[in-house]
PDB file of C-alpha atoms in Angstrom:
ATOM      1  CA  MET L   1     -51.768   2.405   7.498  1.00 84.00           C
ATOM      2  CA  THR L   2     -50.475   5.341   9.511  1.00 95.00           C
ATOM      3  CA  TYR L   3     -46.936   6.685   9.527  1.00 98.00           C
ATOM      4  CA  ASP L   4     -44.829   8.599  12.000  1.00 98.00           C
ATOM      5  CA  VAL L   5     -43.041  10.479   9.237  1.00 98.00           C
ATOM      6  CA  THR L   6     -43.307  10.793   5.480  1.00 98.00           C
ATOM      7  CA  VAL L   7     -40.159  11.673   3.552  1.00 98.00           C
ATOM      8  CA  LEU L   8     -40.987  14.193   0.843  1.00 98.00           C
ATOM      9  CA  THR L   9     -39.739  14.230  -2.723  1.00 98.00           C
ATOM     10  CA  ASP L  10     -41.138  15.673  -5.948  1.00 95.00           C
ATOM     11  CA  ARG L  11     -42.960  13.797  -8.665  1.00 96.00           C
ATOM     12  CA  ARG L  12     -39.867  13.538 -10.906  1.00 95.00           C
ATOM     13  CA  TRP L  13     -37.989  11.460  -8.360  1.00 96.00           C
ATOM     14  CA  VAL L  14     -40.650   9.111  -7.007  1.00 96.00           C
ATOM     15  CA  ARG L  15     -39.313   6.202  -9.058  1.00 96.00           C
ATOM     16  CA  GLU L  16     -35.647   5.406  -9.493  1.00 96.00           C
ATOM     17  CA  ASP L  17     -34.174   5.395 -12.975  1.00 96.00           C
ATOM     18  CA  GLU L  18     -31.314   2.924 -12.775  1.00 94.00           C
ATOM     19  CA  ASN L  19     -29.893   4.254 -16.037  1.00 95.00           C
ATOM     20  CA  ASP L  20     -29.491   7.777 -14.661  1.00 95.00           C
ATOM     21  CA  TRP L  21     -26.655   8.446 -12.190  1.00 92.00           C
ATOM     22  CA  TYR L  22     -28.420  11.418 -10.651  1.00 91.00           C
ATOM     23  CA  SER L  23     -31.569   9.402  -9.953  1.00 95.00           C
ATOM     24  CA  ARG L  24     -29.501   6.565  -8.458  1.00 96.00           C
ATOM     25  CA  GLN L  25     -27.613   8.984  -6.223  1.00 94.00           C
ATOM     26  CA  LEU L  26     -30.785  10.700  -5.033  1.00 95.00           C
ATOM     27  CA  HIS L  27     -32.488   7.415  -4.191  1.00 97.00           C
ATOM     28  CA  THR L  28     -29.386   6.190  -2.369  1.00 97.00           C
ATOM     29  CA  GLU L  29     -29.557   9.264  -0.124  1.00 97.00           C
ATOM     30  CA  ASP L  30     -33.289   8.892   0.493  1.00 97.00           C
ATOM     31  CA  ARG L  31     -32.859   5.197   1.332  1.00 98.00           C
ATOM     32  CA  LEU L  32     -30.247   6.090   3.929  1.00 98.00           C
ATOM     33  CA  VAL L  33     -32.740   8.474   5.529  1.00 98.00           C
ATOM     34  CA  LEU L  34     -35.631   5.999   5.424  1.00 98.00           C
ATOM     35  CA  GLU L  35     -33.512   3.225   6.927  1.00 98.00           C
ATOM     36  CA  ALA L  36     -32.282   5.553   9.682  1.00 98.00           C
ATOM     37  CA  LEU L  37     -35.846   6.581  10.530  1.00 98.00           C
ATOM     38  CA  GLN L  38     -36.831   2.930  10.764  1.00 98.00           C
ATOM     39  CA  ARG L  39     -33.847   2.170  13.017  1.00 98.00           C
ATOM     40  CA  ALA L  40     -35.057   4.993  15.260  1.00 98.00           C
ATOM     41  CA  GLY L  41     -38.357   3.133  15.634  1.00 98.00           C
ATOM     42  CA  LEU L  42     -40.379   5.346  13.321  1.00 98.00           C
ATOM     43  CA  ARG L  43     -42.831   4.121  10.698  1.00 98.00           C
ATOM     44  CA  ALA L  44     -41.716   5.900   7.551  1.00 98.00           C
ATOM     45  CA  ALA L  45     -42.953   6.323   3.998  1.00 97.00           C
ATOM     46  CA  ARG L  46     -41.780   8.314   0.982  1.00 98.00           C
ATOM     47  CA  ARG L  47     -44.143  10.371  -1.188  1.00 98.00           C
ATOM     48  CA  ALA L  48     -44.193  13.302  -3.583  1.00 98.00           C
ATOM     49  CA  TRP L  49     -45.301  16.421  -1.741  1.00 98.00           C
ATOM     50  CA  ASP L  50     -48.104  16.931  -4.284  1.00 97.00           C
ATOM     51  CA  ASP L  51     -49.271  13.301  -4.408  1.00 97.00           C
ATOM     52  CA  PRO L  52     -53.041  13.641  -5.004  1.00 94.00           C
ATOM     53  CA  ASP L  53     -53.738  10.154  -3.667  1.00 95.00           C
ATOM     54  CA  PHE L  54     -51.951  10.472  -0.324  1.00 96.00           C
ATOM     55  CA  ASP L  55     -54.024  11.227   2.756  1.00 95.00           C
ATOM     56  CA  TRP L  56     -51.921  13.568   4.908  1.00 95.00           C
ATOM     57  CA  ASN L  57     -54.025  12.655   7.918  1.00 94.00           C
ATOM     58  CA  THR L  58     -52.296   9.258   7.877  1.00 97.00           C
ATOM     59  CA  THR L  59     -48.911  10.695   8.864  1.00 98.00           C
ATOM     60  CA  HIS L  60     -47.812  12.568  11.982  1.00 97.00           C
ATOM     61  CA  ALA L  61     -44.946  14.438  10.331  1.00 98.00           C
ATOM     62  CA  ALA L  62     -43.286  15.198   7.017  1.00 98.00           C
ATOM     63  CA  LEU L  63     -39.562  15.534   6.343  1.00 98.00           C
ATOM     64  CA  PHE L  64     -38.507  17.661   3.376  1.00 98.00           C
ATOM     65  CA  ARG L  65     -35.784  15.958   1.409  1.00 98.00           C
ATOM     66  CA  THR L  66     -35.903  16.244  -2.389  1.00 96.00           C
ATOM     67  CA  THR L  67     -38.782  18.622  -3.085  1.00 96.00           C
ATOM     68  CA  TRP L  68     -36.605  20.324  -5.663  1.00 92.00           C
ATOM     69  CA  ASP L  69     -39.441  21.714  -7.752  1.00 91.00           C
ATOM     70  CA  TYR L  70     -40.885  23.910  -4.997  1.00 89.00           C
ATOM     71  CA  PHE L  71     -39.499  27.226  -6.260  1.00 82.00           C
ATOM     72  CA  ASP L  72     -40.610  26.531  -9.837  1.00 84.00           C
ATOM     73  CA  ARG L  73     -44.111  25.676  -8.573  1.00 90.00           C
ATOM     74  CA  PHE L  74     -44.328  28.061  -5.650  1.00 87.00           C
ATOM     75  CA  ALA L  75     -47.881  29.141  -6.481  1.00 90.00           C
ATOM     76  CA  GLU L  76     -48.898  25.524  -5.744  1.00 95.00           C
ATOM     77  CA  PHE L  77     -46.350  24.793  -3.035  1.00 95.00           C
ATOM     78  CA  SER L  78     -47.186  27.780  -0.832  1.00 94.00           C
ATOM     79  CA  PRO L  79     -50.871  26.963  -0.189  1.00 96.00           C
ATOM     80  CA  TRP L  80     -49.979  23.276   0.170  1.00 97.00           C
ATOM     81  CA  LEU L  81     -47.451  24.220   2.853  1.00 96.00           C
ATOM     82  CA  ASP L  82     -50.082  26.222   4.732  1.00 95.00           C
ATOM     83  CA  LYS L  83     -52.681  23.479   4.521  1.00 95.00           C
ATOM     84  CA  VAL L  84     -50.469  20.536   5.489  1.00 96.00           C
ATOM     85  CA  GLY L  85     -48.643  22.542   8.132  1.00 94.00           C
ATOM     86  CA  ARG L  86     -51.891  23.081  10.028  1.00 94.00           C
ATOM     87  CA  SER L  87     -52.447  19.346  10.522  1.00 93.00           C
ATOM     88  CA  ILE L  88     -49.019  17.693  10.832  1.00 97.00           C
ATOM     89  CA  ARG L  89     -45.490  18.476  12.026  1.00 97.00           C
ATOM     90  CA  LEU L  90     -43.079  19.661   9.353  1.00 98.00           C
ATOM     91  CA  PHE L  91     -39.306  19.346   9.465  1.00 98.00           C
ATOM     92  CA  ASN L  92     -38.095  21.898   9.092  1.00 97.00           C
ATOM     93  CA  GLU L  93     -41.153  23.818  10.264  1.00 97.00           C
ATOM     94  CA  ALA L  94     -43.240  25.919   7.887  1.00 96.00           C
ATOM     95  CA  ALA L  95     -42.281  29.248   9.491  1.00 96.00           C
ATOM     96  CA  LEU L  96     -38.592  28.452   9.050  1.00 97.00           C
ATOM     97  CA  ILE L  97     -39.176  27.371   5.462  1.00 96.00           C
ATOM     98  CA  ARG L  98     -40.841  30.679   4.653  1.00 95.00           C
ATOM     99  CA  TRP L  99     -38.017  32.573   6.388  1.00 96.00           C
ATOM    100  CA  ASN L 100     -35.378  30.596   4.491  1.00 96.00           C
ATOM    101  CA  ILE L 101     -37.019  30.805   1.056  1.00 92.00           C
ATOM    102  CA  ASP L 102     -36.237  34.509   0.748  1.00 93.00           C
ATOM    103  CA  LYS L 103     -32.559  35.404   0.976  1.00 94.00           C
ATOM    104  CA  HIS L 104     -33.361  38.602   2.795  1.00 94.00           C
ATOM    105  CA  TYR L 105     -32.573  36.340   5.776  1.00 96.00           C
ATOM    106  CA  LEU L 106     -28.895  37.062   5.053  1.00 96.00           C
ATOM    107  CA  GLY L 107     -29.483  40.561   6.388  1.00 93.00           C
ATOM    108  CA  ALA L 108     -30.955  39.141   9.588  1.00 94.00           C
ATOM    109  CA  LEU L 109     -27.912  36.896  10.056  1.00 96.00           C
ATOM    110  CA  ALA L 110     -25.570  39.838   9.520  1.00 95.00           C
ATOM    111  CA  GLU L 111     -27.488  41.838  12.141  1.00 95.00           C
ATOM    112  CA  SER L 112     -26.938  38.902  14.533  1.00 96.00           C
ATOM    113  CA  GLY L 113     -23.184  39.191  14.090  1.00 96.00           C
ATOM    114  CA  ILE L 114     -22.707  36.361  11.584  1.00 98.00           C
ATOM    115  CA  ASN L 115     -20.302  37.272   8.793  1.00 98.00           C
ATOM    116  CA  THR L 116     -22.101  36.955   5.467  1.00 97.00           C
ATOM    117  CA  VAL L 117     -21.104  37.766   1.916  1.00 95.00           C
ATOM    118  CA  PRO L 118     -22.086  41.436   1.426  1.00 94.00           C
ATOM    119  CA  THR L 119     -25.525  41.540  -0.175  1.00 95.00           C
ATOM    120  CA  TYR L 120     -27.581  44.356  -1.680  1.00 96.00           C
ATOM    121  CA  PHE L 121     -31.258  43.745  -2.461  1.00 96.00           C
ATOM    122  CA  VAL L 122     -33.036  45.358  -5.388  1.00 96.00           C
ATOM    123  CA  GLU L 123     -36.722  45.153  -4.614  1.00 97.00           C
ATOM    124  CA  ARG L 124     -39.360  44.239  -7.162  1.00 96.00           C
ATOM    125  CA  GLY L 125     -40.358  47.184  -9.330  1.00 96.00           C
ATOM    126  CA  ASP L 126     -37.236  49.244  -8.597  1.00 96.00           C
ATOM    127  CA  PRO L 127     -37.005  51.673 -11.560  1.00 96.00           C
ATOM    128  CA  ARG L 128     -33.229  52.146 -11.459  1.00 96.00           C
ATOM    129  CA  SER L 129     -30.941  50.743 -14.110  1.00 96.00           C
ATOM    130  CA  LEU L 130     -28.361  48.113 -13.290  1.00 96.00           C
ATOM    131  CA  LEU L 131     -25.667  50.700 -14.019  1.00 95.00           C
ATOM    132  CA  ASN L 132     -27.096  53.100 -11.448  1.00 95.00           C
ATOM    133  CA  VAL L 133     -27.325  50.406  -8.800  1.00 95.00           C
ATOM    134  CA  THR L 134     -23.823  48.995  -9.324  1.00 95.00           C
ATOM    135  CA  ALA L 135     -22.215  52.437  -9.546  1.00 93.00           C
ATOM    136  CA  ALA L 136     -23.441  53.192  -6.029  1.00 91.00           C
ATOM    137  CA  LEU L 137     -22.113  49.873  -4.697  1.00 94.00           C
ATOM    138  CA  GLY L 138     -18.589  50.236  -6.051  1.00 91.00           C
ATOM    139  CA  TRP L 139     -17.968  46.506  -6.523  1.00 95.00           C
ATOM    140  CA  GLU L 140     -15.754  45.491  -9.454  1.00 93.00           C
ATOM    141  CA  ASP L 141     -16.905  41.907 -10.046  1.00 94.00           C
ATOM    142  CA  LEU L 142     -20.503  41.037  -9.202  1.00 94.00           C
ATOM    143  CA  ILE L 143     -23.094  38.284  -8.944  1.00 94.00           C
ATOM    144  CA  LEU L 144     -26.768  38.926  -9.736  1.00 95.00           C
ATOM    145  CA  LYS L 145     -29.450  36.436  -8.711  1.00 92.00           C
ATOM    146  CA  PRO L 146     -33.040  36.329  -7.443  1.00 92.00           C
ATOM    147  CA  ALA L 147     -33.824  36.686  -3.748  1.00 92.00           C
ATOM    148  CA  VAL L 148     -35.907  33.524  -4.070  1.00 84.00           C
ATOM    149  CA  SER L 149     -34.022  30.965  -6.111  1.00 75.00           C
ATOM    150  CA  GLY L 150     -32.215  27.664  -6.290  1.00 64.00           C
ATOM    151  CA  ALA L 151     -29.947  25.627  -8.566  1.00 61.00           C
ATOM    152  CA  ALA L 152     -28.300  28.843  -9.848  1.00 64.00           C
ATOM    153  CA  ARG L 153     -31.548  30.018 -11.504  1.00 73.00           C
ATOM    154  CA  HIS L 154     -31.049  33.402 -13.203  1.00 82.00           C
ATOM    155  CA  THR L 155     -27.559  33.715 -11.730  1.00 90.00           C
ATOM    156  CA  TYR L 156     -25.134  35.969 -13.607  1.00 92.00           C
ATOM    157  CA  ARG L 157     -21.551  37.015 -13.037  1.00 92.00           C
ATOM    158  CA  PHE L 158     -20.442  40.291 -14.596  1.00 94.00           C
ATOM    159  CA  ALA L 159     -17.975  43.156 -14.260  1.00 94.00           C
ATOM    160  CA  HIS L 160     -19.266  46.599 -13.336  1.00 91.00           C
ATOM    161  CA  THR L 161     -18.150  47.784 -16.793  1.00 91.00           C
ATOM    162  CA  GLU L 162     -20.417  45.191 -18.451  1.00 92.00           C
ATOM    163  CA  THR L 163     -23.793  46.249 -17.086  1.00 93.00           C
ATOM    164  CA  GLU L 164     -25.060  47.251 -20.541  1.00 93.00           C
ATOM    165  CA  THR L 165     -25.153  43.601 -21.646  1.00 92.00           C
ATOM    166  CA  LEU L 166     -27.470  42.727 -18.732  1.00 95.00           C
ATOM    167  CA  GLU L 167     -29.723  45.798 -18.611  1.00 96.00           C
ATOM    168  CA  CYS L 168     -32.664  44.218 -20.452  1.00 95.00           C
ATOM    169  CA  THR L 169     -32.409  40.978 -18.472  1.00 95.00           C
ATOM    170  CA  PHE L 170     -32.132  42.915 -15.224  1.00 96.00           C
ATOM    171  CA  GLY L 171     -35.159  45.048 -16.066  1.00 95.00           C
ATOM    172  CA  ASP L 172     -37.292  42.017 -16.876  1.00 94.00           C
ATOM    173  CA  LEU L 173     -36.223  40.214 -13.710  1.00 95.00           C
ATOM    174  CA  VAL L 174     -36.777  43.148 -11.347  1.00 96.00           C
ATOM    175  CA  GLU L 175     -40.204  43.712 -12.836  1.00 95.00           C
ATOM    176  CA  ALA L 176     -41.121  40.179 -11.753  1.00 92.00           C
ATOM    177  CA  GLU L 177     -39.233  39.617  -8.481  1.00 92.00           C
ATOM    178  CA  ALA L 178     -36.708  40.958  -5.977  1.00 95.00           C
ATOM    179  CA  MET L 179     -33.081  40.497  -6.981  1.00 96.00           C
ATOM    180  CA  MET L 180     -29.816  40.592  -5.070  1.00 96.00           C
ATOM    181  CA  LEU L 181     -26.284  41.679  -5.867  1.00 97.00           C
ATOM    182  CA  GLN L 182     -23.109  40.439  -4.214  1.00 95.00           C
ATOM    183  CA  PRO L 183     -19.419  41.009  -4.862  1.00 94.00           C
ATOM    184  CA  PHE L 184     -18.000  37.914  -6.515  1.00 93.00           C
ATOM    185  CA  GLN L 185     -15.907  35.922  -4.059  1.00 89.00           C
ATOM    186  CA  ALA L 186     -12.658  35.096  -5.844  1.00 85.00           C
ATOM    187  CA  GLN L 187     -11.870  32.101  -3.625  1.00 84.00           C
ATOM    188  CA  VAL L 188     -14.732  30.184  -5.256  1.00 81.00           C
ATOM    189  CA  LEU L 189     -12.640  29.738  -8.397  1.00 78.00           C
ATOM    190  CA  GLU L 190      -9.608  28.405  -6.536  1.00 78.00           C
ATOM    191  CA  ALA L 191     -10.898  26.727  -3.392  1.00 78.00           C
ATOM    192  CA  GLY L 192     -14.558  26.247  -4.245  1.00 84.00           C
ATOM    193  CA  GLU L 193     -17.388  26.480  -1.740  1.00 91.00           C
ATOM    194  CA  LEU L 194     -17.693  24.523   1.496  1.00 96.00           C
ATOM    195  CA  SER L 195     -20.921  22.918   2.660  1.00 97.00           C
ATOM    196  CA  LEU L 196     -21.094  21.889   6.299  1.00 98.00           C
ATOM    197  CA  MET L 197     -24.026  19.750   7.392  1.00 98.00           C
ATOM    198  CA  VAL L 198     -25.406  20.838  10.775  1.00 98.00           C
ATOM    199  CA  ILE L 199     -27.856  18.291  12.147  1.00 98.00           C
ATOM    200  CA  ASP L 200     -29.546  18.834  15.492  1.00 98.00           C
ATOM    201  CA  GLY L 201     -27.117  21.654  16.225  1.00 98.00           C
ATOM    202  CA  LYS L 202     -23.820  19.878  15.433  1.00 98.00           C
ATOM    203  CA  VAL L 203     -21.659  19.576  12.343  1.00 98.00           C
ATOM    204  CA  THR L 204     -21.688  15.962  11.204  1.00 98.00           C
ATOM    205  CA  HIS L 205     -19.714  16.149   7.946  1.00 98.00           C
ATOM    206  CA  ALA L 206     -18.745  18.446   5.122  1.00 98.00           C
ATOM    207  CA  ILE L 207     -18.015  18.562   1.427  1.00 96.00           C
ATOM    208  CA  ARG L 208     -16.226  20.951  -0.897  1.00 94.00           C
ATOM    209  CA  LYS L 209     -17.875  21.915  -4.186  1.00 90.00           C
ATOM    210  CA  THR L 210     -15.709  23.212  -7.013  1.00 80.00           C
ATOM    211  CA  PRO L 211     -16.791  24.658 -10.379  1.00 70.00           C
ATOM    212  CA  LYS L 212     -15.764  23.203 -13.693  1.00 58.00           C
ATOM    213  CA  LYS L 213     -13.060  25.028 -15.616  1.00 67.00           C
ATOM    214  CA  GLY L 214     -14.351  28.275 -17.064  1.00 53.00           C
ATOM    215  CA  ASP L 215     -17.434  28.444 -14.829  1.00 54.00           C
ATOM    216  CA  PHE L 216     -18.181  29.873 -11.387  1.00 56.00           C
ATOM    217  CA  ARG L 217     -21.223  27.747 -10.457  1.00 53.00           C
ATOM    218  CA  VAL L 218     -20.405  24.878  -8.115  1.00 49.00           C
ATOM    219  CA  GLN L 219     -23.653  22.895  -8.491  1.00 56.00           C
ATOM    220  CA  ASP L 220     -23.164  19.450 -10.027  1.00 54.00           C
ATOM    221  CA  ASP L 221     -25.977  20.057 -12.504  1.00 54.00           C
ATOM    222  CA  HIS L 222     -23.772  22.841 -13.894  1.00 49.00           C
ATOM    223  CA  GLY L 223     -20.708  20.621 -14.107  1.00 54.00           C
ATOM    224  CA  GLY L 224     -19.359  21.243 -10.614  1.00 64.00           C
ATOM    225  CA  SER L 225     -17.571  18.551  -8.610  1.00 81.00           C
ATOM    226  CA  VAL L 226     -18.116  17.342  -5.043  1.00 89.00           C
ATOM    227  CA  HIS L 227     -15.227  16.311  -2.783  1.00 89.00           C
ATOM    228  CA  GLN L 228     -15.230  15.061   0.792  1.00 93.00           C
ATOM    229  CA  HIS L 229     -13.902  17.636   3.236  1.00 95.00           C
ATOM    230  CA  THR L 230     -12.810  17.405   6.867  1.00 97.00           C
ATOM    231  CA  PRO L 231     -13.955  20.639   8.503  1.00 97.00           C
ATOM    232  CA  SER L 232     -11.573  22.526  10.733  1.00 97.00           C
ATOM    233  CA  ALA L 233     -12.590  23.460  14.268  1.00 98.00           C
ATOM    234  CA  GLU L 234     -12.949  27.062  13.096  1.00 98.00           C
ATOM    235  CA  GLU L 235     -15.245  26.066  10.235  1.00 98.00           C
ATOM    236  CA  ALA L 236     -17.382  23.863  12.492  1.00 98.00           C
ATOM    237  CA  ARG L 237     -17.754  26.587  15.145  1.00 98.00           C
ATOM    238  CA  PHE L 238     -18.692  29.137  12.501  1.00 98.00           C
ATOM    239  CA  ALA L 239     -21.316  26.888  10.904  1.00 98.00           C
ATOM    240  CA  GLU L 240     -22.875  25.927  14.239  1.00 98.00           C
ATOM    241  CA  ALA L 241     -22.986  29.565  15.347  1.00 98.00           C
ATOM    242  CA  ALA L 242     -24.724  30.555  12.121  1.00 98.00           C
ATOM    243  CA  VAL L 243     -27.437  27.937  12.630  1.00 98.00           C
ATOM    244  CA  ALA L 244     -27.796  28.903  16.298  1.00 98.00           C
ATOM    245  CA  ALA L 245     -28.511  32.481  15.173  1.00 98.00           C
ATOM    246  CA  VAL L 246     -31.585  31.340  13.212  1.00 98.00           C
ATOM    247  CA  PRO L 247     -34.747  32.350  15.129  1.00 97.00           C
ATOM    248  CA  PHE L 248     -36.395  28.919  14.725  1.00 98.00           C
ATOM    249  CA  ASP L 249     -35.806  25.323  15.760  1.00 98.00           C
ATOM    250  CA  VAL L 250     -33.515  23.850  13.091  1.00 98.00           C
ATOM    251  CA  LEU L 251     -33.418  20.075  12.734  1.00 98.00           C
ATOM    252  CA  TYR L 252     -31.074  20.163   9.745  1.00 98.00           C
ATOM    253  CA  ALA L 253     -29.189  22.764   7.768  1.00 98.00           C
ATOM    254  CA  ARG L 254     -26.539  22.922   5.117  1.00 98.00           C
ATOM    255  CA  VAL L 255     -24.223  25.846   5.707  1.00 98.00           C
ATOM    256  CA  ASP L 256     -22.627  27.017   2.461  1.00 96.00           C
ATOM    257  CA  LEU L 257     -19.600  29.167   3.160  1.00 95.00           C
ATOM    258  CA  VAL L 258     -16.437  30.569   1.608  1.00 94.00           C
ATOM    259  CA  ARG L 259     -13.410  32.589   2.543  1.00 92.00           C
ATOM    260  CA  ASP L 260     -14.555  36.042   1.536  1.00 92.00           C
ATOM    261  CA  ASN L 261     -12.434  38.592  -0.300  1.00 90.00           C
ATOM    262  CA  ALA L 262     -11.038  39.683   3.070  1.00 92.00           C
ATOM    263  CA  GLY L 263     -10.003  36.118   3.928  1.00 92.00           C
ATOM    264  CA  GLN L 264     -12.711  35.571   6.553  1.00 95.00           C
ATOM    265  CA  LEU L 265     -15.256  32.757   6.715  1.00 97.00           C
ATOM    266  CA  ALA L 266     -18.539  34.051   5.351  1.00 97.00           C
ATOM    267  CA  ILE L 267     -22.012  32.628   4.789  1.00 97.00           C
ATOM    268  CA  MET L 268     -23.071  32.258   1.182  1.00 93.00           C
ATOM    269  CA  GLU L 269     -26.377  30.606   2.068  1.00 94.00           C
ATOM    270  CA  LEU L 270     -28.097  28.606   4.781  1.00 97.00           C
ATOM    271  CA  GLU L 271     -30.106  25.827   3.135  1.00 96.00           C
ATOM    272  CA  MET L 272     -32.850  24.633   5.479  1.00 97.00           C
ATOM    273  CA  ILE L 273     -35.722  23.669   3.191  1.00 95.00           C
ATOM    274  CA  GLU L 274     -34.675  20.742   1.011  1.00 95.00           C
ATOM    275  CA  PRO L 275     -30.873  20.784   0.870  1.00 95.00           C
ATOM    276  CA  GLU L 276     -28.849  17.928  -0.477  1.00 95.00           C
ATOM    277  CA  LEU L 277     -27.167  16.718   2.714  1.00 97.00           C
ATOM    278  CA  PHE L 278     -24.645  14.330   1.134  1.00 97.00           C
ATOM    279  CA  PHE L 279     -25.416  11.415   3.440  1.00 97.00           C
ATOM    280  CA  ARG L 280     -23.493   9.145   1.060  1.00 96.00           C
ATOM    281  CA  PHE L 281     -20.313  10.673   2.512  1.00 96.00           C
ATOM    282  CA  CYS L 282     -21.441  10.092   6.110  1.00 97.00           C
ATOM    283  CA  PRO L 283     -24.310   7.579   6.448  1.00 97.00           C
ATOM    284  CA  GLU L 284     -24.261   7.841  10.249  1.00 97.00           C
ATOM    285  CA  ALA L 285     -25.408  11.469   9.932  1.00 98.00           C
ATOM    286  CA  ALA L 286     -28.770  10.111   8.771  1.00 98.00           C
ATOM    287  CA  ASP L 287     -29.103   8.438  12.174  1.00 98.00           C
ATOM    288  CA  ARG L 288     -28.502  11.757  13.935  1.00 98.00           C
ATOM    289  CA  LEU L 289     -31.232  13.265  11.761  1.00 98.00           C
ATOM    290  CA  ALA L 290     -33.626  10.425  12.590  1.00 98.00           C
ATOM    291  CA  HIS L 291     -32.956  10.602  16.336  1.00 98.00           C
ATOM    292  CA  GLY L 292     -33.376  14.376  16.334  1.00 98.00           C
ATOM    293  CA  LEU L 293     -36.698  14.037  14.565  1.00 98.00           C
ATOM    294  CA  ALA L 294     -37.867  11.222  16.874  1.00 98.00           C
ATOM    295  CA  HIS L 295     -36.954  13.315  19.928  1.00 97.00           C
ATOM    296  CA  ARG L 296     -39.004  16.246  18.650  1.00 97.00           C
ATOM    297  CA  LEU L 297     -42.020  14.031  17.950  1.00 97.00           C
ATOM    298  CA  ALA L 298     -41.787  12.450  21.394  1.00 94.00           C
ATOM    299  CA  ARG L 299     -41.778  15.763  23.243  1.00 84.00           C
ATOM    300  CA  HIS L 300     -44.601  17.311  21.212  1.00 70.00           C
TER     301      HIS L 300
END
């Protein structure tokens, strides 16, 4: 059998565990996408991206949805992306995925006039100490994290007076990969972080993520909470402009933003690889995704 599109997950999530709320939630979202693709007249399947038994020549396209192990297995994922991308359509496309993997893209957005959280990159192998780097920046309260990361991996919040406690960790991390520093955005603790879903160029829905008491990480696997949010016209315009500034065709994006320390909307991240898109809060957004994908396949 041949398929128009294969929805991609990772091997951990192929089968639903009805006793695990996270697995149930994930499968609910993927079912919404599969059903929307079918309503759009597309033959759809769902497979792990690394399924050794799946013949990629039997599908015309692949849609990244819950490939949440890609950054832990990047040495395998990267050549797979190259190989599969040469034979089928990818959504989002491989070039965009590679651009979005590395958060140096925040600098490109800033150069395009999009307000982003100030970011300073410490490149791999940089011999300076954390104290030397932060002293030059002059930020009081900081976040340290890898330039290629997800799910708050190796993410630390610290005061500029506390660099000594992180020096060894920082040295080990910079020896292995590029890191980034940002001033901590105080509004995260009070108002949380907004995520606006931009599908085929338009905001469809939004959520607000808030950290648990005593933490700064908003991800639900770190105890954060998710709340439905009605985006303002200003928020929607800002999110759509940020996606429009991306130098690739973007079928879907999650725009994570905050009010920065100056009170302005600012990009924290643009998630365009395998973002959770919270379709359970707006099932009709899955139909916009499906129609956007079908349109792209039809005009290819």
